[in-house]
Amino acid sequence: MTDAFGQTVEITAAQPAQYKWRASKYVDSHLTAKQLVRMVNVSSLTNSQVFSINVDASNPTAARDIANAIADAFQAKILDIMAVSNVSIVSRATRPTEPAAPNKQLMVLVGLVAGVGLGLVIGVIRELTDRTIKTETFMTDELGLINLGTITGIGRLKERRVMLNEQGVSRIKQRI
């Protein structure tokens, strides 16, 4: 085949990429490829060729080392993958000083709001399903029933027993 300048060019089919596997620093951590894929998140910035590598791990030092190892491997292998020669690491991963998750203040706030909301819902449901008669006028006017009598002080039954016992003891003392 000839190119635009009239020179003969030989075209050969591209060979599939071949990778050399080497042992990781974290062989002892029992990390599988699936676990590593779940831990690593690569995102690119809008309208830019800059991308960031985020690693979520329980050990912050391991997260830092994994992110830096991925960046180093990308920088070393990009020449074989693409025709790019000016790849540089903008900033290295550092060990975080505080955990990224869970946000304890946010969880407490969410729990507080959920608890108050649940309490209000339960209170409204109990009020709407309460079938007790609160006033005598409701029974006579709304239901058209005749009031035969009222029972008062059911909630104070324990107090009345104590009061009766005290009165009974004082009466016994008076008799003696």
Coordinates of N, CA, C and O in Angstrom, one line a residue:
M1 N 0.8 -1.2 0.0 CA 0.0 0.0 0.0 C 0.9 1.2 0.0 O 1.9 1.3 0.6
T2 N 0.4 2.3 -0.6 CA 1.2 3.5 -0.7 C 0.5 4.6 0.1 O -0.7 4.7 0.2
D3 N 1.3 5.5 0.7 CA 0.8 6.6 1.5 C 0.6 7.8 0.6 O 0.7 7.8 -0.6
A4 N 0.3 9.0 1.2 CA 0.0 10.2 0.5 C 1.2 10.7 -0.2 O 1.1 11.5 -1.2
F5 N 2.4 10.3 0.2 CA 3.6 10.8 -0.4 C 4.2 9.9 -1.5 O 5.2 10.1 -2.1
G6 N 3.4 8.8 -1.8 CA 3.8 7.8 -2.8 C 4.8 6.8 -2.3 O 5.3 6.0 -3.1
Q7 N 5.1 6.7 -1.0 CA 6.0 5.7 -0.5 C 5.2 4.5 -0.1 O 4.0 4.5 0.3
T8 N 5.9 3.3 -0.3 CA 5.2 2.0 0.0 C 5.2 1.8 1.6 O 6.3 2.0 2.2
V9 N 4.1 1.5 2.1 CA 3.9 1.3 3.5 C 3.4 -0.1 3.7 O 2.5 -0.6 3.1
E10 N 4.0 -0.8 4.7 CA 3.6 -2.2 5.0 C 2.7 -2.1 6.2 O 3.0 -1.5 7.3
I11 N 1.5 -2.7 6.1 CA 0.5 -2.7 7.2 C 0.4 -4.1 7.8 O 0.2 -5.0 7.1
T12 N 0.6 -4.2 9.1 CA 0.4 -5.5 9.8 C -0.7 -5.3 10.9 O -0.9 -4.2 11.4
A13 N -1.3 -6.4 11.2 CA -2.4 -6.4 12.2 C -1.8 -6.2 13.5 O -0.7 -6.6 13.9
A14 N -2.5 -5.5 14.4 CA -2.1 -5.2 15.7 C -2.1 -6.4 16.6 O -3.0 -7.2 16.5
Q15 N -1.1 -6.5 17.4 CA -1.1 -7.7 18.3 C -1.8 -7.3 19.6 O -1.7 -6.2 20.1
P16 N -2.4 -8.3 20.3 CA -3.1 -8.0 21.5 C -2.0 -7.7 22.6 O -0.9 -8.2 22.5
A17 N -2.4 -6.8 23.5 CA -1.5 -6.4 24.6 C -1.2 -7.6 25.5 O -2.0 -8.4 25.8
Q18 N 0.1 -7.6 25.9 CA 0.5 -8.7 26.8 C 1.1 -8.0 28.1 O 1.8 -7.1 28.0
Y19 N 0.6 -8.5 29.2 CA 1.0 -7.9 30.5 C 1.8 -8.9 31.3 O 1.6 -10.1 31.2
K20 N 2.7 -8.3 32.0 CA 3.5 -9.1 32.9 C 2.9 -8.9 34.3 O 2.8 -7.8 34.8
W21 N 2.6 -10.1 34.9 CA 2.0 -10.0 36.3 C 3.1 -10.0 37.3 O 4.1 -10.8 37.1
R22 N 3.0 -9.2 38.3 CA 4.0 -9.2 39.4 C 3.3 -9.2 40.7 O 2.1 -8.7 40.8
A23 N 3.9 -9.7 41.7 CA 3.3 -9.8 43.0 C 3.0 -8.4 43.6 O 3.8 -7.5 43.4
S24 N 1.9 -8.2 44.3 CA 1.6 -7.0 44.9 C 2.2 -6.9 46.3 O 2.6 -7.8 46.9
K25 N 2.2 -5.6 46.8 CA 2.7 -5.4 48.2 C 1.7 -6.0 49.2 O 2.0 -6.3 50.3
Y26 N 0.4 -6.2 48.7 CA -0.6 -6.6 49.6 C -1.0 -8.1 49.4 O -2.2 -8.4 49.5
V27 N -0.1 -8.9 49.1 CA -0.4 -10.3 48.9 C -1.0 -10.9 50.2 O -1.9 -11.7 50.2
D28 N -0.4 -10.5 51.3 CA -0.9 -11.1 52.6 C -2.2 -10.6 53.0 O -2.8 -11.1 53.9
S29 N -2.8 -9.5 52.4 CA -4.1 -9.0 52.8 C -5.2 -9.7 52.2 O -6.4 -9.4 52.5
H30 N -5.0 -10.7 51.4 CA -6.0 -11.6 50.8 C -7.0 -10.7 50.0 O -8.2 -11.0 50.0
L31 N -6.5 -9.7 49.3 CA -7.4 -8.9 48.4 C -7.6 -9.6 47.1 O -6.6 -9.9 46.4
T32 N -8.8 -9.8 46.7 CA -9.1 -10.4 45.4 C -9.3 -9.2 44.4 O -9.4 -8.1 44.7
A33 N -9.3 -9.6 43.1 CA -9.5 -8.6 42.0 C -10.9 -7.9 42.2 O -11.1 -6.7 42.0
K34 N -11.9 -8.7 42.5 CA -13.3 -8.2 42.7 C -13.3 -7.2 43.9 O -14.0 -6.1 43.8
Q35 N -12.6 -7.5 45.0 CA -12.6 -6.6 46.1 C -11.9 -5.3 45.7 O -12.3 -4.2 46.1
L36 N -10.8 -5.4 45.0 CA -10.1 -4.2 44.5 C -10.9 -3.4 43.6 O -10.9 -2.1 43.7
V37 N -11.7 -4.0 42.7 CA -12.5 -3.2 41.8 C -13.6 -2.5 42.6 O -13.9 -1.3 42.3
R38 N -14.1 -3.1 43.7 CA -15.1 -2.4 44.5 C -14.5 -1.3 45.3 O -15.2 -0.3 45.7
M39 N -13.3 -1.4 45.7 CA -12.6 -0.4 46.5 C -12.2 0.9 45.7 O -12.2 2.0 46.2
V40 N -11.9 0.7 44.4 CA -11.3 1.8 43.6 C -12.4 2.4 42.7 O -13.2 1.8 42.1
N41 N -12.3 3.8 42.7 CA -13.2 4.6 41.9 C -12.4 5.6 41.1 O -11.7 6.4 41.7
V42 N -12.4 5.5 39.8 CA -11.6 6.5 39.0 C -12.6 7.4 38.3 O -13.6 6.9 37.6
S43 N -12.5 8.7 38.5 CA -13.4 9.7 37.8 C -12.6 10.7 37.2 O -11.5 11.1 37.7
S44 N -13.1 11.2 36.0 CA -12.4 12.3 35.3 C -13.1 13.6 35.5 O -14.3 13.6 35.7
L45 N -12.3 14.6 35.5 CA -12.8 16.0 35.7 C -13.4 16.4 34.4 O -13.0 16.1 33.3
T46 N -14.5 17.3 34.5 CA -15.2 17.7 33.3 C -14.2 18.6 32.4 O -13.5 19.4 32.9
N47 N -14.3 18.3 31.1 CA -13.5 19.1 30.1 C -12.0 19.1 30.4 O -11.4 20.1 30.3
S48 N -11.5 18.0 30.9 CA -10.1 17.9 31.2 C -9.6 16.5 31.0 O -10.4 15.5 31.0
Q49 N -8.3 16.3 30.9 CA -7.7 15.0 30.8 C -7.2 14.6 32.2 O -6.6 13.5 32.3
V50 N -7.5 15.3 33.2 CA -7.1 15.0 34.6 C -8.1 14.1 35.2 O -9.3 14.3 35.0
F51 N -7.7 13.0 35.9 CA -8.6 12.2 36.5 C -8.1 11.9 38.0 O -7.0 12.1 38.3
S52 N -9.1 11.5 38.8 CA -8.7 11.3 40.2 C -9.0 9.8 40.5 O -10.0 9.2 40.0
I53 N -8.2 9.3 41.4 CA -8.4 7.9 41.9 C -8.8 7.9 43.3 O -8.1 8.5 44.2
N54 N -9.9 7.4 43.7 CA -10.4 7.3 45.0 C -10.4 5.8 45.5 O -11.0 5.0 44.8
V55 N -9.9 5.6 46.6 CA -9.8 4.2 47.2 C -10.5 4.2 48.6 O -10.1 5.0 49.4
D56 N -11.5 3.4 48.7 CA -12.2 3.2 50.0 C -11.7 1.9 50.6 O -12.0 0.9 50.1
A57 N -11.0 2.1 51.7 CA -10.5 0.9 52.5 C -10.6 1.2 54.0 O -10.6 2.3 54.4
S58 N -10.6 0.1 54.7 CA -10.7 0.2 56.2 C -9.3 0.7 56.7 O -9.3 1.4 57.8
N59 N -8.2 0.4 56.1 CA -6.9 0.8 56.5 C -6.5 2.1 55.7 O -6.3 1.9 54.5
P60 N -6.3 3.3 56.2 CA -6.0 4.4 55.4 C -4.6 4.4 54.8 O -4.5 4.9 53.7
T61 N -3.7 3.7 55.4 CA -2.4 3.5 54.8 C -2.5 2.7 53.5 O -1.9 3.0 52.5
A62 N -3.2 1.6 53.6 CA -3.4 0.7 52.5 C -4.1 1.5 51.3 O -3.8 1.3 50.2
A63 N -5.1 2.3 51.7 CA -5.8 3.1 50.6 C -4.9 4.0 49.9 O -4.9 4.1 48.7
R64 N -4.0 4.7 50.7 CA -3.0 5.6 50.1 C -2.1 4.8 49.2 O -1.8 5.2 48.0
D65 N -1.6 3.7 49.7 CA -0.6 2.9 48.9 C -1.2 2.3 47.6 O -0.6 2.3 46.5
I66 N -2.5 1.9 47.7 CA -3.2 1.4 46.5 C -3.4 2.4 45.5 O -3.1 2.3 44.3
A67 N -3.8 3.6 45.9 CA -4.0 4.7 45.0 C -2.7 5.1 44.3 O -2.7 5.4 43.1
N68 N -1.7 5.2 45.0 CA -0.4 5.6 44.5 C 0.2 4.5 43.5 O 0.7 4.8 42.5
A69 N -0.1 3.3 43.9 CA 0.4 2.2 43.0 C -0.4 2.2 41.7 O 0.2 1.9 40.6
I70 N -1.7 2.4 41.7 CA -2.5 2.5 40.5 C -2.0 3.7 39.6 O -1.8 3.5 38.4
A71 N -1.7 4.8 40.2 CA -1.2 6.0 39.5 C 0.1 5.7 38.9 O 0.4 6.1 37.7
D72 N 1.0 5.1 39.6 CA 2.3 4.7 39.1 C 2.2 3.7 37.9 O 2.9 3.9 36.9
A73 N 1.4 2.7 38.1 CA 1.2 1.7 37.0 C 0.6 2.4 35.8 O 1.0 2.1 34.6
F74 N -0.3 3.3 35.9 CA -0.9 4.0 34.8 C 0.1 4.8 34.1 O 0.2 4.8 32.9
Q75 N 0.9 5.5 34.8 CA 2.0 6.4 34.3 C 3.0 5.5 33.5 O 3.5 5.9 32.4
A76 N 3.3 4.3 34.0 CA 4.3 3.5 33.3 C 3.7 2.8 32.1 O 4.4 2.6 31.1
K77 N 2.4 2.4 32.1 CA 1.8 1.7 31.0 C 1.2 2.5 30.0 O 0.8 2.0 28.9
I78 N 1.0 3.8 30.2 CA 0.2 4.6 29.2 C 1.0 4.7 27.9 O 0.3 4.8 26.8
L79 N 2.3 4.7 27.9 CA 3.0 4.7 26.7 C 2.7 3.5 25.8 O 2.7 3.6 24.5
D80 N 2.5 2.4 26.4 CA 2.1 1.2 25.6 C 0.7 1.2 25.1 O 0.4 0.6 24.1
I81 N -0.2 1.9 25.8 CA -1.6 1.9 25.5 C -1.9 3.0 24.5 O -2.6 2.8 23.5
M82 N -1.5 4.2 24.8 CA -1.8 5.4 23.9 C -0.5 6.0 23.5 O 0.5 5.8 24.1
A83 N -0.6 6.9 22.5 CA 0.5 7.7 22.0 C 0.6 9.0 22.8 O 0.5 10.1 22.3
V84 N 0.8 8.9 24.1 CA 0.9 10.0 25.0 C 2.3 9.9 25.7 O 2.6 8.9 26.2
S85 N 3.0 11.0 25.7 CA 4.3 10.9 26.4 C 4.4 11.8 27.6 O 5.4 11.8 28.3
N86 N 3.5 12.7 27.8 CA 3.6 13.7 28.9 C 2.6 13.5 30.0 O 1.9 14.4 30.4
V87 N 2.6 12.3 30.5 CA 1.7 12.0 31.6 C 2.5 12.2 32.9 O 3.6 11.8 33.1
S88 N 1.9 13.0 33.8 CA 2.5 13.3 35.1 C 1.4 13.1 36.2 O 0.2 13.3 36.0
I89 N 1.9 12.8 37.4 CA 1.0 12.7 38.5 C 1.0 14.1 39.2 O 2.0 14.6 39.6
V90 N -0.2 14.7 39.2 CA -0.4 16.0 39.8 C -0.2 16.0 41.3 O 0.6 16.9 41.8
S91 N -0.8 15.1 42.0 CA -0.5 15.1 43.4 C -0.7 13.6 43.9 O -1.5 12.9 43.4
R92 N 0.2 13.2 44.7 CA 0.2 11.9 45.3 C -0.8 11.7 46.3 O -1.2 12.7 47.0
A93 N -1.3 10.5 46.5 CA -2.3 10.2 47.6 C -1.6 10.4 48.9 O -0.4 10.0 49.1
T94 N -2.3 10.9 49.9 CA -1.8 11.1 51.2 C -2.7 10.3 52.2 O -3.8 10.1 51.9
R95 N -2.1 10.0 53.3 CA -2.9 9.3 54.4 C -3.9 10.2 55.0 O -3.5 11.3 55.5
P96 N -5.2 9.9 54.9 CA -6.2 10.8 55.5 C -6.1 10.9 57.0 O -5.8 9.9 57.7
T97 N -6.4 12.1 57.6 CA -6.3 12.2 59.0 C -7.5 11.8 59.7 O -7.5 11.5 60.9
E98 N -8.7 11.8 59.0 CA -9.9 11.4 59.6 C -10.7 10.6 58.6 O -10.5 10.7 57.4
P99 N -11.5 9.6 59.1 CA -12.2 8.8 58.1 C -13.2 9.5 57.3 O -13.8 10.5 57.7
A100 N -13.4 9.1 56.0 CA -14.3 9.8 55.1 C -15.7 9.4 55.4 O -16.7 10.1 55.2
A101 N -15.9 8.2 56.0 CA -17.3 7.8 56.3 C -17.1 6.9 57.6 O -16.1 6.3 57.8
P102 N -18.1 6.7 58.4 CA -19.4 7.4 58.4 C -19.3 8.8 59.0 O -18.5 9.0 59.9
N103 N -20.1 9.7 58.6 CA -20.2 11.0 59.2 C -21.1 10.9 60.4 O -22.4 10.9 60.3
K104 N -20.5 10.9 61.6 CA -21.3 10.6 62.8 C -22.3 11.7 63.1 O -23.4 11.4 63.5
Q105 N -22.0 13.0 62.8 CA -22.9 14.1 63.1 C -24.1 14.0 62.2 O -25.2 14.2 62.6
L106 N -23.9 13.6 60.9 CA -25.0 13.5 60.0 C -25.9 12.3 60.4 O -27.1 12.4 60.4
M107 N -25.3 11.2 60.9 CA -26.1 10.0 61.3 C -26.9 10.3 62.5 O -28.1 9.9 62.6
V108 N -26.3 11.1 63.5 CA -27.1 11.5 64.6 C -28.3 12.4 64.3 O -29.4 12.2 64.7
L109 N -28.0 13.3 63.4 CA -29.1 14.2 62.9 C -30.2 13.5 62.2 O -31.4 13.7 62.4
V110 N -29.8 12.5 61.3 CA -30.8 11.7 60.6 C -31.6 10.9 61.6 O -32.8 10.7 61.5
G111 N -30.9 10.3 62.5 CA -31.6 9.5 63.6 C -32.6 10.3 64.4 O -33.7 9.8 64.7
L112 N -32.1 11.5 64.7 CA -33.0 12.4 65.5 C -34.3 12.8 64.7 O -35.4 12.6 65.2
V113 N -34.1 13.2 63.5 CA -35.2 13.5 62.6 C -36.1 12.3 62.4 O -37.4 12.4 62.5
A114 N -35.5 11.2 62.1 CA -36.3 10.0 61.9 C -37.1 9.6 63.2 O -38.3 9.2 63.1
G115 N -36.5 9.7 64.3 CA -37.1 9.3 65.6 C -38.3 10.3 65.9 O -39.4 9.8 66.3
V116 N -38.1 11.6 65.7 CA -39.2 12.5 65.9 C -40.3 12.3 64.9 O -41.5 12.3 65.3
G117 N -40.0 12.1 63.6 CA -41.0 11.8 62.6 C -41.8 10.5 62.9 O -43.0 10.5 62.8
L118 N -41.1 9.5 63.3 CA -41.7 8.2 63.6 C -42.6 8.4 64.9 O -43.7 7.8 64.9
G119 N -42.1 9.1 65.9 CA -43.0 9.4 67.0 C -44.2 10.1 66.7 O -45.3 9.8 67.2
L120 N -44.1 11.1 65.8 CA -45.3 11.9 65.4 C -46.3 11.0 64.6 O -47.5 11.1 64.9
V121 N -45.8 10.2 63.8 CA -46.6 9.2 63.0 C -47.3 8.3 63.9 O -48.6 8.1 63.8
I122 N -46.6 7.7 64.9 CA -47.3 6.8 65.8 C -48.3 7.5 66.7 O -49.4 7.0 66.9
G123 N -48.0 8.7 67.1 CA -49.0 9.5 67.9 C -50.2 9.8 67.1 O -51.4 9.7 67.6
V124 N -50.1 10.2 65.8 CA -51.3 10.5 65.0 C -52.1 9.2 64.8 O -53.3 9.2 64.9
I125 N -51.4 8.1 64.5 CA -52.1 6.8 64.3 C -52.9 6.4 65.6 O -54.0 6.0 65.5
R126 N -52.2 6.6 66.7 CA -52.9 6.2 68.0 C -54.1 7.1 68.3 O -55.1 6.7 68.7
E127 N -54.0 8.4 67.9 CA -55.1 9.3 68.1 C -56.2 9.0 67.2 O -57.4 9.0 67.6
L128 N -55.9 8.7 65.9 CA -57.0 8.4 65.0 C -57.7 7.1 65.2 O -58.8 6.9 64.9
T129 N -57.0 6.1 65.8 CA -57.6 4.8 66.0 C -58.1 4.6 67.5 O -58.6 3.6 67.8
D130 N -58.0 5.7 68.3 CA -58.6 5.7 69.6 C -60.1 5.7 69.6 O -60.7 6.6 69.0
R131 N -60.7 4.6 70.2 CA -62.2 4.5 70.1 C -62.8 4.8 71.4 O -64.0 4.5 71.6
T132 N -62.1 5.4 72.4 CA -62.7 5.7 73.7 C -63.5 7.0 73.6 O -63.2 7.8 72.8
I133 N -64.5 7.1 74.4 CA -65.4 8.2 74.5 C -64.7 9.2 75.5 O -64.5 8.9 76.7
K134 N -64.4 10.4 75.0 CA -63.7 11.4 75.8 C -64.7 12.2 76.6 O -64.4 12.6 77.8
T135 N -65.8 12.6 76.0 CA -66.7 13.5 76.7 C -68.1 12.9 76.7 O -68.5 12.2 75.8
E136 N -68.9 13.4 77.6 CA -70.3 12.9 77.7 C -71.2 13.5 76.5 O -72.1 12.8 76.0
T137 N -70.8 14.7 76.1 CA -71.6 15.3 75.0 C -71.4 14.6 73.7 O -72.4 14.5 72.9
F138 N -70.3 14.0 73.4 CA -70.1 13.2 72.2 C -71.0 12.0 72.2 O -71.6 11.7 71.2
M139 N -71.1 11.4 73.4 CA -71.9 10.2 73.5 C -73.4 10.5 73.3 O -74.1 9.8 72.6
T140 N -73.9 11.6 73.9 CA -75.3 11.9 73.8 C -75.6 12.6 72.5 O -76.6 12.3 71.9
D141 N -74.9 13.6 72.1 CA -75.2 14.4 70.9 C -74.8 13.6 69.6 O -75.6 13.6 68.7
E142 N -73.6 13.1 69.5 CA -73.2 12.5 68.2 C -73.7 11.1 68.0 O -74.1 10.7 66.9
L143 N -73.6 10.3 69.1 CA -74.0 8.9 69.0 C -75.5 8.7 69.3 O -76.1 7.6 69.0
G144 N -76.2 9.6 70.0 CA -77.6 9.5 70.4 C -77.8 8.4 71.4 O -78.9 7.8 71.5
L145 N -76.8 8.2 72.3 CA -77.0 7.3 73.4 C -77.3 8.0 74.7 O -77.1 9.2 74.8
I146 N -77.8 7.2 75.6 CA -78.2 7.8 76.9 C -77.1 7.4 77.9 O -76.6 6.3 78.0
N147 N -76.7 8.4 78.7 CA -75.6 8.2 79.7 C -76.2 7.6 80.9 O -77.1 8.2 81.6
L148 N -75.8 6.4 81.2 CA -76.3 5.7 82.4 C -75.4 6.0 83.6 O -75.8 5.7 84.8
G149 N -74.2 6.5 83.4 CA -73.3 6.8 84.6 C -71.9 7.0 84.1 O -71.5 6.7 82.9
T150 N -71.0 7.5 84.9 CA -69.6 7.8 84.6 C -68.7 7.1 85.7 O -69.1 7.0 86.8
I151 N -67.6 6.7 85.2 CA -66.6 6.1 86.1 C -65.4 7.0 86.0 O -64.9 7.3 85.0
T152 N -65.0 7.5 87.2 CA -63.9 8.5 87.2 C -62.7 7.9 88.0 O -62.9 7.0 88.8
G153 N -61.6 8.4 87.7 CA -60.4 8.1 88.5 C -59.9 6.7 88.3 O -59.3 6.1 89.2
I154 N -60.0 6.1 87.1 CA -59.5 4.7 86.9 C -57.9 4.8 87.0 O -57.3 3.9 87.6
G155 N -57.3 5.8 86.5 CA -55.9 5.9 86.5 C -55.3 6.1 87.9 O -54.2 5.9 88.2
R156 N -56.1 6.6 88.9 CA -55.7 6.8 90.2 C -56.0 5.7 91.2 O -56.1 5.9 92.4
L157 N -56.3 4.5 90.7 CA -56.7 3.4 91.5 C -55.7 3.1 92.6 O -56.0 2.8 93.7
K158 N -54.4 3.1 92.2 CA -53.3 2.8 93.1 C -53.2 3.8 94.2 O -53.0 3.5 95.4
E159 N -53.4 5.1 93.8 CA -53.3 6.2 94.8 C -54.5 6.0 95.8 O -54.3 6.2 97.0
R160 N -55.7 5.7 95.4 CA -56.8 5.5 96.2 C -56.6 4.3 97.2 O -57.0 4.4 98.4
R161 N -56.0 3.3 96.7 CA -55.8 2.1 97.6 C -54.8 2.6 98.7 O -55.0 2.2 99.9
V162 N -53.8 3.3 98.4 CA -52.8 3.8 99.4 C -53.6 4.7 100.4 O -53.4 4.6 101.6
M163 N -54.4 5.6 99.9 CA -55.2 6.5 100.7 C -56.1 5.7 101.6 O -56.2 6.0 102.8
L164 N -56.8 4.7 101.1 CA -57.7 3.9 101.9 C -57.0 3.1 103.0 O -57.4 3.0 104.1
N165 N -55.8 2.6 102.6 CA -55.0 1.9 103.6 C -54.6 2.8 104.7 O -54.6 2.5 105.9
E166 N -54.2 4.1 104.4 CA -53.8 5.0 105.4 C -54.9 5.4 106.3 O -54.8 5.5 107.5
Q167 N -56.1 5.6 105.7 CA -57.3 5.9 106.5 C -57.7 4.8 107.3 O -58.1 4.9 108.5
G168 N -57.6 3.5 106.8 CA -57.9 2.4 107.6 C -56.9 2.2 108.8 O -57.3 1.9 109.9
V169 N -55.6 2.5 108.6 CA -54.7 2.4 109.7 C -55.0 3.5 110.7 O -54.9 3.2 111.9
S170 N -55.3 4.7 110.2 CA -55.7 5.7 111.2 C -56.9 5.4 112.0 O -57.0 5.7 113.2
R171 N -57.9 4.7 111.4 CA -59.1 4.3 112.1 C -58.8 3.3 113.1 O -59.4 3.2 114.2
I172 N -57.9 2.3 112.7 CA -57.6 1.3 113.7 C -56.8 1.9 114.9 O -57.1 1.5 116.0
K173 N -56.0 2.9 114.6 CA -55.3 3.5 115.8 C -56.3 4.2 116.7 O -56.1 4.3 117.9
Q174 N -57.3 4.8 116.0 CA -58.3 5.5 116.9 C -59.1 4.6 117.7 O -59.4 4.9 118.9
R175 N -59.3 3.4 117.3 CA -60.1 2.4 118.1 C -59.2 1.9 119.2 O -59.8 1.5 120.2
I176 N -58.0 1.8 119.1 CA -57.1 1.2 120.1 C -56.9 2.3 121.1 O -57.2 2.6 122.1

